[in-house]
Short mmCIF file of C-alpha atoms in Angstrom, two decimals:
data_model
loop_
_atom_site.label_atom_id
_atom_site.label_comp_id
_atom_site.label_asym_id
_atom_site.label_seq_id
_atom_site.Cartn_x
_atom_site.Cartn_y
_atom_site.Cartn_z
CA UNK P 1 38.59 -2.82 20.91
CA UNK P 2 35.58 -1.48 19.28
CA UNK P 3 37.59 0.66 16.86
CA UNK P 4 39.67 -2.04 16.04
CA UNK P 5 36.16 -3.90 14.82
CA UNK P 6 35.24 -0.55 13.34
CA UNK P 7 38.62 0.38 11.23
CA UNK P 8 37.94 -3.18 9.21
CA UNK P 9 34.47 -2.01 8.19
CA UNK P 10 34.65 -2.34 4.51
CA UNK P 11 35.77 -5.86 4.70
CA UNK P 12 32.89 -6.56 7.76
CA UNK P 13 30.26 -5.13 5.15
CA UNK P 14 31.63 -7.50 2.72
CA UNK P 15 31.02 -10.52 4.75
CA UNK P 16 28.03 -9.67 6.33
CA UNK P 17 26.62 -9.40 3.18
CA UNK P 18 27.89 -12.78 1.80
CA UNK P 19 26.65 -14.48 5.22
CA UNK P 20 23.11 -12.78 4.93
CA UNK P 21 23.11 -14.00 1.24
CA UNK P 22 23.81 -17.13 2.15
CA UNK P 23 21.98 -17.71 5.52
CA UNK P 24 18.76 -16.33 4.43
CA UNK P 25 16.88 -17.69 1.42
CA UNK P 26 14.84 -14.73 0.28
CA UNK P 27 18.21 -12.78 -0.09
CA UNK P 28 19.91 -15.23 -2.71
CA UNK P 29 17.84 -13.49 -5.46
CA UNK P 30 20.50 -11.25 -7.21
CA UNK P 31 17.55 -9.61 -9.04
CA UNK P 32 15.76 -9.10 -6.27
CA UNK P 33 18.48 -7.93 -4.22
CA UNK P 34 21.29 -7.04 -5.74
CA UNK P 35 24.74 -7.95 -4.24
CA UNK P 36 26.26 -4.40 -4.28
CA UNK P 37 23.19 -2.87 -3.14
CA UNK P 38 22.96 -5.26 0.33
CA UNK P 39 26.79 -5.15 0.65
CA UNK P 40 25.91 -0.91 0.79
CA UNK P 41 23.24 -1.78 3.02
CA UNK P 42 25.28 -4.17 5.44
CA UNK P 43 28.55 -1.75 5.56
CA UNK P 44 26.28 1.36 6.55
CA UNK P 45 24.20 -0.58 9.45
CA UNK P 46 27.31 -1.95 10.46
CA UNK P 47 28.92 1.92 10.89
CA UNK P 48 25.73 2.67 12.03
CA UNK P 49 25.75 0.58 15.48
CA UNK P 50 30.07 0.46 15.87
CA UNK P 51 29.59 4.40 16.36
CA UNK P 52 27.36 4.07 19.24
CA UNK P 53 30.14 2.69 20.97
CA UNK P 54 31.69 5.93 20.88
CA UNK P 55 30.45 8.06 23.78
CA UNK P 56 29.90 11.36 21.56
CA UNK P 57 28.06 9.41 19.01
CA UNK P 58 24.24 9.56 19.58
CA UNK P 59 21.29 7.07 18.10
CA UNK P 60 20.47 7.59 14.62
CA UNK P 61 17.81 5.52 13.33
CA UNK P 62 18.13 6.93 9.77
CA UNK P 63 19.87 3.85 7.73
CA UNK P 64 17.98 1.49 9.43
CA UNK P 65 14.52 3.00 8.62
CA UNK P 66 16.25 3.25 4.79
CA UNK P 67 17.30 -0.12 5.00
CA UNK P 68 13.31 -1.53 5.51
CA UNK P 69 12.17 0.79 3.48
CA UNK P 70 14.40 -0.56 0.93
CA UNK P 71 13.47 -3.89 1.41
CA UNK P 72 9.68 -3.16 1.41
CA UNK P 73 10.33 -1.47 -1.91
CA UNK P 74 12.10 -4.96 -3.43
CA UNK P 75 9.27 -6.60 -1.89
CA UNK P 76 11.15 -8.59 0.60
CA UNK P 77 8.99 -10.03 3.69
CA UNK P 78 9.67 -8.18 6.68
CA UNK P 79 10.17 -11.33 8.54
CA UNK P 80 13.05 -12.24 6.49
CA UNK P 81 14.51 -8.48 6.49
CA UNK P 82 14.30 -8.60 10.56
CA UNK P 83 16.11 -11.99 10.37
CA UNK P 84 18.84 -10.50 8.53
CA UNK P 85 19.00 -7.88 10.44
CA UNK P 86 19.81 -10.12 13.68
CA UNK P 87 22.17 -11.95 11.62
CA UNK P 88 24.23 -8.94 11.08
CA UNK P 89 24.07 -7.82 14.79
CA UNK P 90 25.22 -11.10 15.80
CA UNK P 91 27.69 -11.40 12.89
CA UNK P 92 28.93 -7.82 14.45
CA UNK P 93 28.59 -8.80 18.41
CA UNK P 94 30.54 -12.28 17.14
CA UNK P 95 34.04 -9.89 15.76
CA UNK P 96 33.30 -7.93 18.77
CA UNK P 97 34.43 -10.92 21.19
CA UNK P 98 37.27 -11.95 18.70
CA UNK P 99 38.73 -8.49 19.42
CA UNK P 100 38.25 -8.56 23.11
CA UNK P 101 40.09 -12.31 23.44
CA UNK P 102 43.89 -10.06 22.38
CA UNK P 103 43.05 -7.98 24.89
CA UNK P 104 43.32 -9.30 28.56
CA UNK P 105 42.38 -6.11 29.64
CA UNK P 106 39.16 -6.37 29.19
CA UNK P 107 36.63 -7.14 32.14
CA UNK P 108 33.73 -9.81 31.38
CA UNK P 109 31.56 -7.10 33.47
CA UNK P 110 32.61 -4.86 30.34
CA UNK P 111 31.84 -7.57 27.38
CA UNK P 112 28.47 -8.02 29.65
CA UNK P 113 27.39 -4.21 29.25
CA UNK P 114 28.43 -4.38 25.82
CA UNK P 115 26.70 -7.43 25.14
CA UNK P 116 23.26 -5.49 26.52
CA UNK P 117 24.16 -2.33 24.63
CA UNK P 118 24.16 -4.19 21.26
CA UNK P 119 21.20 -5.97 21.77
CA UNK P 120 19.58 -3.03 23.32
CA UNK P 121 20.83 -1.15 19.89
CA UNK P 122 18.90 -4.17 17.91
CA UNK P 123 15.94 -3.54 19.37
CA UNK P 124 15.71 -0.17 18.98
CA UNK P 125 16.63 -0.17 15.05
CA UNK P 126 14.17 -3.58 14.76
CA UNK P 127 11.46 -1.30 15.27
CA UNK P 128 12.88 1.29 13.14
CA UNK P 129 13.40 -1.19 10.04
CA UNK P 130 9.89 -3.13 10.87
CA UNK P 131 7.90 0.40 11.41
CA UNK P 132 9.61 1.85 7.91
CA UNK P 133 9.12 -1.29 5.74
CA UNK P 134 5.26 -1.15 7.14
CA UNK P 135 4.97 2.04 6.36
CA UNK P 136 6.79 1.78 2.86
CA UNK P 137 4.32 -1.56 2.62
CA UNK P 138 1.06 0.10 3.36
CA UNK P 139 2.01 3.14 0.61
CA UNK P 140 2.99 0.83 -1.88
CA UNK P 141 -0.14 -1.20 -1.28
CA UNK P 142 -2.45 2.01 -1.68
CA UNK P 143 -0.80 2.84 -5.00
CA UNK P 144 -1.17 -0.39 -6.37
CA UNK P 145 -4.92 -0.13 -5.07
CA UNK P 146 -5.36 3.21 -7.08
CA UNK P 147 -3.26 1.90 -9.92
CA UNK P 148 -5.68 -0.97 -10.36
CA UNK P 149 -9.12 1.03 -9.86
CA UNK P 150 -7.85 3.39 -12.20
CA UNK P 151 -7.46 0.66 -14.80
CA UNK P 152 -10.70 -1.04 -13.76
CA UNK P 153 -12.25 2.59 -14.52
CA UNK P 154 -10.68 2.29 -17.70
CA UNK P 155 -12.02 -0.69 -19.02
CA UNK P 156 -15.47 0.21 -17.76
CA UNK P 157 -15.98 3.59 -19.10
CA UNK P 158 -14.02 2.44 -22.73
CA UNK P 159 -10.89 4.71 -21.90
CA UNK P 160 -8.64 1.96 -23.58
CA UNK P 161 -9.97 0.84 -26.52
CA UNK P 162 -6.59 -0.29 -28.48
CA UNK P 163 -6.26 -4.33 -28.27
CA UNK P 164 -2.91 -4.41 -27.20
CA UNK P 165 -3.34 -1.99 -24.21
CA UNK P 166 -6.63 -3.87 -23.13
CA UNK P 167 -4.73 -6.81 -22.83
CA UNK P 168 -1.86 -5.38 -20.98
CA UNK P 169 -4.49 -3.77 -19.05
CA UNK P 170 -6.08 -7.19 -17.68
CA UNK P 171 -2.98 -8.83 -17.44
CA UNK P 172 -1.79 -5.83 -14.99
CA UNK P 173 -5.13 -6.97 -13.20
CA UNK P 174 -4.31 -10.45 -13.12
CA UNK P 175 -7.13 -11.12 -14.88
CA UNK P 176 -7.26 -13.98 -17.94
CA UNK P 177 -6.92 -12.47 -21.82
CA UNK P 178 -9.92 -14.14 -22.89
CA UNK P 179 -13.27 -14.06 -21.72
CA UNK P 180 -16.31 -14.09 -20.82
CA UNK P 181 -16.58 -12.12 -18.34
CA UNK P 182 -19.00 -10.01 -16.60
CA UNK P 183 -19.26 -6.81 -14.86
CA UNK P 184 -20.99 -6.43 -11.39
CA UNK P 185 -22.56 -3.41 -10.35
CA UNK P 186 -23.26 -3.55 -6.41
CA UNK P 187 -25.35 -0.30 -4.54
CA UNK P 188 -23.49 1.23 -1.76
CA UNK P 189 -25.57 1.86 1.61
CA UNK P 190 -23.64 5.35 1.88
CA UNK P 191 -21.10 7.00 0.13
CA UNK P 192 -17.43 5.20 0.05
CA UNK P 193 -18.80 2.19 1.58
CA UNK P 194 -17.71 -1.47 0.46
CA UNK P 195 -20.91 -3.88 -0.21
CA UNK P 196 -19.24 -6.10 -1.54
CA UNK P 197 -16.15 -6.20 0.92
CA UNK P 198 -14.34 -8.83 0.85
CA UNK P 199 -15.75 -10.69 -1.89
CA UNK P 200 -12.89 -10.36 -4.26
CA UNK P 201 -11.37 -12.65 -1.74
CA UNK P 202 -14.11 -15.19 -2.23
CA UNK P 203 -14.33 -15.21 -5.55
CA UNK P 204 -10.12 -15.77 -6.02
CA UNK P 205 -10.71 -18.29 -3.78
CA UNK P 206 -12.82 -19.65 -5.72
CA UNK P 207 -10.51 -19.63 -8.73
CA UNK P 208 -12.39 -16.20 -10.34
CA UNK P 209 -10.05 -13.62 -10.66
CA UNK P 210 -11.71 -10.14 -10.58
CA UNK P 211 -10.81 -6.47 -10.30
CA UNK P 212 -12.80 -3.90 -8.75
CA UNK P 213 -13.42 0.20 -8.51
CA UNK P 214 -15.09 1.96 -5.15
CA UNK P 215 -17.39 4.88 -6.63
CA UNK P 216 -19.73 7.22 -4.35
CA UNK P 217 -22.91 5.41 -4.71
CA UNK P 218 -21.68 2.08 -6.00
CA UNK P 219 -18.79 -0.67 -6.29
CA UNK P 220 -18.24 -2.13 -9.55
CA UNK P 221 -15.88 -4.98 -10.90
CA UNK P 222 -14.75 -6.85 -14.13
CA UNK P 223 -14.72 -11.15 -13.49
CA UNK P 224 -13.41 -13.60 -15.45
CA UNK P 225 -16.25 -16.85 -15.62
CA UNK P 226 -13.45 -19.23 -16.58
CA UNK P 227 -15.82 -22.38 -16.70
CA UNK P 228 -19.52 -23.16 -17.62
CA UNK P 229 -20.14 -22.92 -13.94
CA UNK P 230 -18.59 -20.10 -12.75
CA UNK P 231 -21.18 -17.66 -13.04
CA UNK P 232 -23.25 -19.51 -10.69
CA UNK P 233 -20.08 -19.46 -7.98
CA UNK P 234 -19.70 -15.93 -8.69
CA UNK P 235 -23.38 -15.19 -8.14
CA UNK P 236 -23.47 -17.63 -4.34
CA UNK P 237 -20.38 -15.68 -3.23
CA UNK P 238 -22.32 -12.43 -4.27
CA UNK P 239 -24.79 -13.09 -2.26
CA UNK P 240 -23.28 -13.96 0.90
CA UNK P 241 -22.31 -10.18 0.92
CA UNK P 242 -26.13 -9.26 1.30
CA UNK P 243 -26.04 -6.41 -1.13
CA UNK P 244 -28.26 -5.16 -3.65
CA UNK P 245 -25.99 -5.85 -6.61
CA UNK P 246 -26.64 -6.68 -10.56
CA UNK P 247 -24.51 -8.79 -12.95
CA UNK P 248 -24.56 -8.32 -16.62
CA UNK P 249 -24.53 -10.96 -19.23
CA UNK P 250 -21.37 -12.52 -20.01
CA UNK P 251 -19.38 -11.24 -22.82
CA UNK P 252 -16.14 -12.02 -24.37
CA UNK P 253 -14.75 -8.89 -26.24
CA UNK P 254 -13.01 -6.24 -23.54
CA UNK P 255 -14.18 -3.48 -25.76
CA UNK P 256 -18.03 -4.87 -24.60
CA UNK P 257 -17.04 -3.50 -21.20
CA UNK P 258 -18.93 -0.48 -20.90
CA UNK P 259 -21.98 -1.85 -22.90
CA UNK P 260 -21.91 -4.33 -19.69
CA UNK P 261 -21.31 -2.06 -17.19
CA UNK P 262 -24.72 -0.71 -18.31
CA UNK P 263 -26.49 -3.99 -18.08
CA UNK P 264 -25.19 -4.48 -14.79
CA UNK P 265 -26.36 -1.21 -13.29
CA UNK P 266 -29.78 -1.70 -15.36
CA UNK P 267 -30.09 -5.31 -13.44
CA UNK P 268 -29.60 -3.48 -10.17
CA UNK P 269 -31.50 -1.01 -11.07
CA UNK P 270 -34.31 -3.67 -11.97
CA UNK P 271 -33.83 -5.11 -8.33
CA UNK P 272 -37.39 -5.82 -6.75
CA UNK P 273 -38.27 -4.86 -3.38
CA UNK P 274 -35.73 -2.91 -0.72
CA UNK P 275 -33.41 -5.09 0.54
CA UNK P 276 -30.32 -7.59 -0.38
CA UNK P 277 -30.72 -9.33 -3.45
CA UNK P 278 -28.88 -10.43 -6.81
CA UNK P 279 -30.45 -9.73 -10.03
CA UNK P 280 -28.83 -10.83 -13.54
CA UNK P 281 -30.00 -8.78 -16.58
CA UNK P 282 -30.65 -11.85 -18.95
CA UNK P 283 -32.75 -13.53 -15.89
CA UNK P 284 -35.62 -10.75 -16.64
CA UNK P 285 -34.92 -9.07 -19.47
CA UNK P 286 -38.48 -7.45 -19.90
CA UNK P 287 -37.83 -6.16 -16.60
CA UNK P 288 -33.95 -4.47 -17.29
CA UNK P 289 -36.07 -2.69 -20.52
CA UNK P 290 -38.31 -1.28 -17.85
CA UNK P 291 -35.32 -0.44 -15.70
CA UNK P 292 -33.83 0.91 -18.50
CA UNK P 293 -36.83 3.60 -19.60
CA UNK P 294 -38.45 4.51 -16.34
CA UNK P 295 -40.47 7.47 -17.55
CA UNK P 296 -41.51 5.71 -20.14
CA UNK P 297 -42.07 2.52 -18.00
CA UNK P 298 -44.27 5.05 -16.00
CA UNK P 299 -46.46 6.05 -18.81
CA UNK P 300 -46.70 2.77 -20.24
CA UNK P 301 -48.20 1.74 -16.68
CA UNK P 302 -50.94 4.41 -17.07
CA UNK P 303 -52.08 3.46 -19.94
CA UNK P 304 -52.24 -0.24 -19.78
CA UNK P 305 -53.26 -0.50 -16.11
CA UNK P 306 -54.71 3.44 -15.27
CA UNK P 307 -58.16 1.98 -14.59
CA UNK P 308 -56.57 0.08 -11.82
CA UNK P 309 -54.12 2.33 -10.62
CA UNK P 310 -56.68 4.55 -9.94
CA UNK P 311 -58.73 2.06 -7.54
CA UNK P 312 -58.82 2.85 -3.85
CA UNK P 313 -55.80 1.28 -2.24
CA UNK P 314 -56.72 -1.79 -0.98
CA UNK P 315 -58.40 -3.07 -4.12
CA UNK P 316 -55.81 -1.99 -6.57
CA UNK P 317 -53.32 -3.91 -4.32
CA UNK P 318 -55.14 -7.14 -4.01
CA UNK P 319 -55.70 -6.90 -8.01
CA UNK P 320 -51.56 -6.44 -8.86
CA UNK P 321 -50.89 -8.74 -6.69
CA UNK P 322 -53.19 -11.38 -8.36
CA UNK P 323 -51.73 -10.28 -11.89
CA UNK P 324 -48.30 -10.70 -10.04
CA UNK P 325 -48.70 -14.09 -9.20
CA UNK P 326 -50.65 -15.08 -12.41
CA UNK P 327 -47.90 -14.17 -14.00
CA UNK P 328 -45.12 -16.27 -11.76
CA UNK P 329 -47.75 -18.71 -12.49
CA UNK P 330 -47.21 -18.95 -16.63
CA UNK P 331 -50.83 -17.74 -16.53
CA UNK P 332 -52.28 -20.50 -14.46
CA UNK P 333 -55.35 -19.36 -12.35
CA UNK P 334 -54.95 -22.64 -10.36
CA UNK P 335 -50.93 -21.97 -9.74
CA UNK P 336 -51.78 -18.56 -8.76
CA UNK P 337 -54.17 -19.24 -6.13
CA UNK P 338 -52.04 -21.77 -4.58
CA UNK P 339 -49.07 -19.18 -4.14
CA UNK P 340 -51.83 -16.59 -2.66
CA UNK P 341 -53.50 -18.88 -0.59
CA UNK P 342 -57.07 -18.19 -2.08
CA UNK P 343 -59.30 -20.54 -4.42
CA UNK P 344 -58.61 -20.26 -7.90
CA UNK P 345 -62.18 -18.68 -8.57
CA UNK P 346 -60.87 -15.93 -6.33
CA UNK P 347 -57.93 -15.64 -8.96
CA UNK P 348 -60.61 -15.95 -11.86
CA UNK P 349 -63.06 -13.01 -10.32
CA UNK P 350 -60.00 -10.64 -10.02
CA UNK P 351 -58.61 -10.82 -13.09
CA UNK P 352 -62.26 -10.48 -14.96
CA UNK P 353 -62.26 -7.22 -12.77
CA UNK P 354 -59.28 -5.78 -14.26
CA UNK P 355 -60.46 -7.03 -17.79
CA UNK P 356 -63.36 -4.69 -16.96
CA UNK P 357 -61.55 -2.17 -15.85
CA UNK P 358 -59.47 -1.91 -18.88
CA UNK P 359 -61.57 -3.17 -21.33
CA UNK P 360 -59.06 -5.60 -22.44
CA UNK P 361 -58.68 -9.54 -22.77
CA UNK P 362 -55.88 -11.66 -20.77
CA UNK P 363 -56.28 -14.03 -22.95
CA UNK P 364 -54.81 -11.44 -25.81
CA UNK P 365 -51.05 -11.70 -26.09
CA UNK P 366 -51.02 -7.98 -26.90
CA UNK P 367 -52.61 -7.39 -23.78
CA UNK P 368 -50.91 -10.09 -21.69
CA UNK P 369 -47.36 -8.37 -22.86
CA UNK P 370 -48.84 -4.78 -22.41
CA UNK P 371 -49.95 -5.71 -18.75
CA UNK P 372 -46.78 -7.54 -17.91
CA UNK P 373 -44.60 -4.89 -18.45
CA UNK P 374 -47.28 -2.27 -17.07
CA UNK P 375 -46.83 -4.10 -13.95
CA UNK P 376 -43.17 -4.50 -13.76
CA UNK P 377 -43.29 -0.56 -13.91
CA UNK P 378 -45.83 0.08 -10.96
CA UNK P 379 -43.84 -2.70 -8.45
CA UNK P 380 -40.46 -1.67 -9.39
CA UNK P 381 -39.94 1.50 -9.06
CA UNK P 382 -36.41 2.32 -10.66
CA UNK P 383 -34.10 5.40 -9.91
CA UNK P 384 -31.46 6.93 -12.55
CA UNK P 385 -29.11 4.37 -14.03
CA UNK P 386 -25.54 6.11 -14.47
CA UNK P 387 -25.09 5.57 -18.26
#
């Protein structure tokens, strides 16, 4: 009976494959899937469980792990390649019966141990086709992964600098020809980890496409500000990841990439304090000079401010602090002592003590600059910043 079935395979392949076609929508794509290819496909499965109706033939999962890797490799869902696949074993259980009805002979206790040994057989090479398509899936995935940080890398460090391959580049990336864009440079708590995980998800939610590269100490990422306001969406769905992270300043040639990757790193860099926080370069850009020249910063600080650097701790605290919040305070004694919580002749006594101290006027732009950027160098302190 069964070799009856089987000695018409060519002709079973044939219309399984014009069934599948037609039963199951993701198949009717001929470039997708091309007709010869799932006619191959159909024929060998089809071999594949007849023979293991022959005693001496044992279970050989090998075309049906081919057949979802295959599919994973044309893309195909793995819900619609599984569906197929029933379709054929039905299509195959369904010629099965046909053969058994011209021959009395056979038992319905027979047809009812063949009818568990097929679908017995489906199960078995459903998990082969579902576990090979995964893994063909997953593999596929990670090379597109390191296909697009190796592009991202590219555009960051200047590696492509031709027009035509920058474009092709960011169209690879699916991100817009045309800027601005920025860069974002985010600090990783230890090496290989993901601050920002999951925010390229946000952000394409949010209509910005973006592309991004995991390095040791940092993530980093190219994204497209499409409207007016999407640098303020990008920089809300930065922070909801709680990282330390710094955004350059928007910029519309690709070949600016690099220059922004710097700015990004110097605004993270420029970061105050410890903990989560977003910084954008052009918000403070006194501060991403300091960020950018820390030894220098360093010695600017002594000489502007040594006087009160050298103070005992307590009193050289209280006085930065004041200068701190004068300075928040667009020089307003009264502003400042309402953010400190003191009376403004409090304010006015500390900062004649560090006009003593360093023999020089606030009221002196000179000095005011000088003293501003002195201070920006004692309260944040700045590692390296990868050129």
């Amino acid at each position: 009976m069964v070799a009856a079935v089987h000695a018409r395979l060519p002709e079973l392949g044939e219309r399984l494959a014009k069934r599948i076609r037609s039963d199951v929508e993701a198949y009717q794509d001929e470039t997708l899937i091309p007709f010869d290819s799932l006619r191959r496909s159909c024929t060998a499965n089809a071999d594949l469980v007849l023979r293991h109706f022959h005693p001496a033939e044992a279970p050989d999962p090998g075309p049906a792990r081919e057949t979802g890797r295959i599919r994973a490799e044309y893309g195909m869902p793995l819900a619609d390649t599984l569906h197929a696949y029933r379709i054929g074993f039905e299509f195959l259980w369904s010629r099965i019966l046909e053969e058994a009805r011209a021959h009395p002979e056979v038992s319905d206790t027979e047809l009812v141990a063949g009818s568990a040994q097929i679908w017995a057989l489906f199960g078995r090479y459903a998990e082969a086709v579902a576990q090979a398509h995964r893994e063909t899936t997953a593999e596929l995935s990670l090379r597109r992964q390191a296909r697009r940080s190796a592009l991202v890398e590219a555009l960051l460090t200047g590696a492509i600098a031709d027009r035509t391959t920058l474009l092709e580049a960011v169209r690879e990336l699916g991100m817009p020809e045309r800027g601005p864009y920025a860069v974002v440079a985010a600090e990783s708590a230890a090496p290989g980890t993901e601050p920002l995980a999951g925010t390229e998800a946000a952000l394409r939610q949010a209509g910005l496409p973006s592309a991004w590269r995991l390095l040791p100490d940092q993530q980093i990422g190219l994204v497209a500000l499409a409207t007016p306001a999407a640098e303020n969406t990008a920089v809300r769905a930065l922070r909801r990841a709680h990282a330390r992270v710094g955004i350059s300043p928007g910029f519309d040639s690709l070949r600016d990439t690099p220059q922004a990757l710097r700015f990004a790193r110097l605004a993270l860099a420029g970061l105050p304090g410890a903990g989560p926080g977003v910084a954008r370069f052009d918000d403070d850009p006194l501060a991403m000079v300091i960020a950018a020249a820390p030894a220098e910063a360093a010695h600017l600080a002594t000489v502007a401010l040594g006087p009160v650097l050298d103070l005992p701790a307590p009193e050289r605290a209280r006085l930065l602090e004041t200068l701190e919040h004068w300075f928040a305070a667009a020089g307003s004694a009264a502003g400042a002592a309402h953010s400190l919580f003191v009376h403004p002749n409090t304010v006015r006594y500390r900062l004649r003590r560090v006009e003593e101290l360093t023999g020089r006027t606030l009221s002196d732009p000179l000095t005011a600059a000088d003293f501003r950027a002195a201070l920006l160098a004692v309260t944040r302190p700045v590692g390296h910043v990868t050129a």
